[in-house]
PDB file of C-alpha atoms in Angstrom:
ATOM      1  CA  MET A   1       0.000   0.000   0.000  1.00 41.00           C
ATOM      2  CA  SER A   2       1.778   3.139  -1.166  1.00 46.00           C
ATOM      3  CA  ASN A   3      -0.710   5.736   0.086  1.00 51.00           C
ATOM      4  CA  LEU A   4      -0.988   5.254   3.829  1.00 59.00           C
ATOM      5  CA  ASP A   5      -3.531   8.088   4.272  1.00 66.00           C
ATOM      6  CA  GLY A   6      -2.874   9.058   7.856  1.00 83.00           C
ATOM      7  CA  CYS A   7      -0.893   5.976   8.825  1.00 95.00           C
ATOM      8  CA  ASP A   8       2.359   7.483   7.594  1.00 94.00           C
ATOM      9  CA  ARG A   9       3.243   8.884  11.025  1.00 94.00           C
ATOM     10  CA  PHE A  10       3.011   5.380  12.524  1.00 95.00           C
ATOM     11  CA  GLN A  11       5.129   3.998   9.712  1.00 95.00           C
ATOM     12  CA  ARG A  12       7.772   6.690  10.179  1.00 95.00           C
ATOM     13  CA  ALA A  13       7.836   6.154  13.944  1.00 96.00           C
ATOM     14  CA  LEU A  14       8.155   2.390  13.507  1.00 96.00           C
ATOM     15  CA  MET A  15      10.966   2.807  10.975  1.00 96.00           C
ATOM     16  CA  GLU A  16      12.747   5.171  13.367  1.00 96.00           C
ATOM     17  CA  CYS A  17      12.331   2.685  16.214  1.00 96.00           C
ATOM     18  CA  HIS A  18      13.850  -0.049  14.049  1.00 95.00           C
ATOM     19  CA  ARG A  19      16.697   2.258  13.057  1.00 96.00           C
ATOM     20  CA  LYS A  20      17.570   3.159  16.648  1.00 96.00           C
ATOM     21  CA  ILE A  21      17.302  -0.243  18.318  1.00 94.00           C
ATOM     22  CA  PRO A  22      19.285  -3.301  17.204  1.00 93.00           C
ATOM     23  CA  ALA A  23      17.326  -6.361  16.077  1.00 93.00           C
ATOM     24  CA  GLY A  24      16.300  -8.732  18.828  1.00 94.00           C
ATOM     25  CA  PRO A  25      14.047  -8.918  21.870  1.00 94.00           C
ATOM     26  CA  ALA A  26      14.766  -5.326  22.927  1.00 93.00           C
ATOM     27  CA  ARG A  27      13.580  -3.989  19.562  1.00 93.00           C
ATOM     28  CA  GLU A  28      10.517  -6.218  19.619  1.00 93.00           C
ATOM     29  CA  ALA A  29       9.561  -4.911  23.063  1.00 95.00           C
ATOM     30  CA  ALA A  30      10.346  -1.276  22.318  1.00 94.00           C
ATOM     31  CA  CYS A  31       8.599  -1.139  18.928  1.00 96.00           C
ATOM     32  CA  LYS A  32       5.641  -3.394  19.732  1.00 96.00           C
ATOM     33  CA  HIS A  33       3.160  -0.577  20.367  1.00 96.00           C
ATOM     34  CA  LEU A  34       4.138   1.182  17.135  1.00 96.00           C
ATOM     35  CA  ASN A  35       3.801  -2.023  15.130  1.00 96.00           C
ATOM     36  CA  ARG A  36       0.343  -2.577  16.589  1.00 95.00           C
ATOM     37  CA  ALA A  37      -0.714   1.027  15.969  1.00 96.00           C
ATOM     38  CA  LEU A  38       0.374   0.848  12.326  1.00 96.00           C
ATOM     39  CA  ALA A  39      -1.432  -2.460  11.820  1.00 96.00           C
ATOM     40  CA  GLN A  40      -4.638  -1.127  13.389  1.00 95.00           C
ATOM     41  CA  CYS A  41      -4.448   2.019  11.283  1.00 96.00           C
ATOM     42  CA  LEU A  42      -3.990   0.073   8.047  1.00 95.00           C
ATOM     43  CA  VAL A  43      -6.817  -2.336   8.888  1.00 96.00           C
ATOM     44  CA  SER A  44      -9.136   0.563   9.690  1.00 95.00           C
ATOM     45  CA  LEU A  45      -8.316   2.135   6.320  1.00 94.00           C
ATOM     46  CA  ALA A  46      -8.818  -1.103   4.410  1.00 95.00           C
ATOM     47  CA  CYS A  47     -12.074  -2.158   6.110  1.00 97.00           C
ATOM     48  CA  PRO A  48     -13.377   0.842   8.069  1.00 96.00           C
ATOM     49  CA  ASP A  49     -16.899  -0.381   8.874  1.00 97.00           C
ATOM     50  CA  GLU A  50     -15.797  -3.863   9.868  1.00 97.00           C
ATOM     51  CA  SER A  51     -12.895  -2.523  11.907  1.00 97.00           C
ATOM     52  CA  GLU A  52     -15.171  -0.133  13.802  1.00 96.00           C
ATOM     53  CA  ALA A  53     -17.666  -2.925  14.491  1.00 96.00           C
ATOM     54  CA  VAL A  54     -14.910  -5.081  16.007  1.00 96.00           C
ATOM     55  CA  ARG A  55     -13.617  -2.161  18.039  1.00 94.00           C
ATOM     56  CA  SER A  56     -17.045  -1.352  19.473  1.00 93.00           C
ATOM     57  CA  LEU A  57     -18.393  -4.889  19.939  1.00 93.00           C
ATOM     58  CA  CYS A  58     -15.238  -6.601  21.187  1.00 92.00           C
ATOM     59  CA  SER A  59     -13.851  -3.905  23.477  1.00 86.00           C
ATOM     60  CA  SER A  60     -15.111  -5.481  26.677  1.00 80.00           C
ATOM     61  CA  GLY A  61     -16.915  -8.493  28.011  1.00 76.00           C
ATOM     62  CA  GLY A  62     -20.648  -8.643  27.991  1.00 77.00           C
ATOM     63  CA  THR A  63     -23.685 -10.710  27.424  1.00 85.00           C
ATOM     64  CA  GLY A  64     -23.792 -13.819  25.314  1.00 87.00           C
ATOM     65  CA  LEU A  65     -25.432 -11.742  22.579  1.00 89.00           C
ATOM     66  CA  LYS A  66     -22.572  -9.230  22.606  1.00 89.00           C
ATOM     67  CA  ARG A  67     -19.989 -12.032  22.441  1.00 90.00           C
ATOM     68  CA  THR A  68     -21.837 -13.514  19.453  1.00 93.00           C
ATOM     69  CA  GLN A  69     -21.972 -10.105  17.771  1.00 95.00           C
ATOM     70  CA  CYS A  70     -18.254  -9.673  18.439  1.00 95.00           C
ATOM     71  CA  GLN A  71     -17.499 -13.024  16.790  1.00 95.00           C
ATOM     72  CA  GLN A  72     -19.649 -12.077  13.793  1.00 97.00           C
ATOM     73  CA  ALA A  73     -17.865  -8.720  13.507  1.00 97.00           C
ATOM     74  CA  GLN A  74     -14.473 -10.465  13.648  1.00 97.00           C
ATOM     75  CA  LEU A  75     -15.550 -12.829  10.887  1.00 98.00           C
ATOM     76  CA  SER A  76     -16.747  -9.913   8.744  1.00 98.00           C
ATOM     77  CA  LEU A  77     -13.420  -8.157   9.228  1.00 98.00           C
ATOM     78  CA  SER A  78     -11.531 -11.320   8.339  1.00 97.00           C
ATOM     79  CA  LEU A  79     -13.595 -11.746   5.169  1.00 97.00           C
ATOM     80  CA  CYS A  80     -13.050  -8.109   4.199  1.00 97.00           C
ATOM     81  CA  LEU A  81      -9.275  -8.387   4.628  1.00 96.00           C
ATOM     82  CA  SER A  82      -9.213 -11.709   2.808  1.00 95.00           C
ATOM     83  CA  SER A  83     -11.112 -10.273  -0.149  1.00 94.00           C
ATOM     84  CA  LEU A  84      -8.554  -7.459  -0.429  1.00 92.00           C
ATOM     85  CA  GLN A  85      -5.658  -9.958  -0.502  1.00 88.00           C
ATOM     86  CA  GLN A  86      -7.210 -11.754  -3.455  1.00 75.00           C
ATOM     87  CA  GLN A  87      -7.406  -8.602  -5.598  1.00 64.00           C
TER      88      GLN A  87
END
């Protein structure tokens, strides 16, 4: 993806983290939050509705209905991402 539309700051920060810290467990620990932030940003750009549904329905525990809705939202997000990989 060449146009990161708002995710570029996470990408730059992650690249800087990798530049400053030698490869290994220390880098993994230090850059973990940036890696996660970039991944979440890219997923939200690729599948915004599905990503938001997962974020809102899976953010905390709840009733059996909410857990089922969370699982359905996760499946929808997975299908959305999978469809983009096949293009």
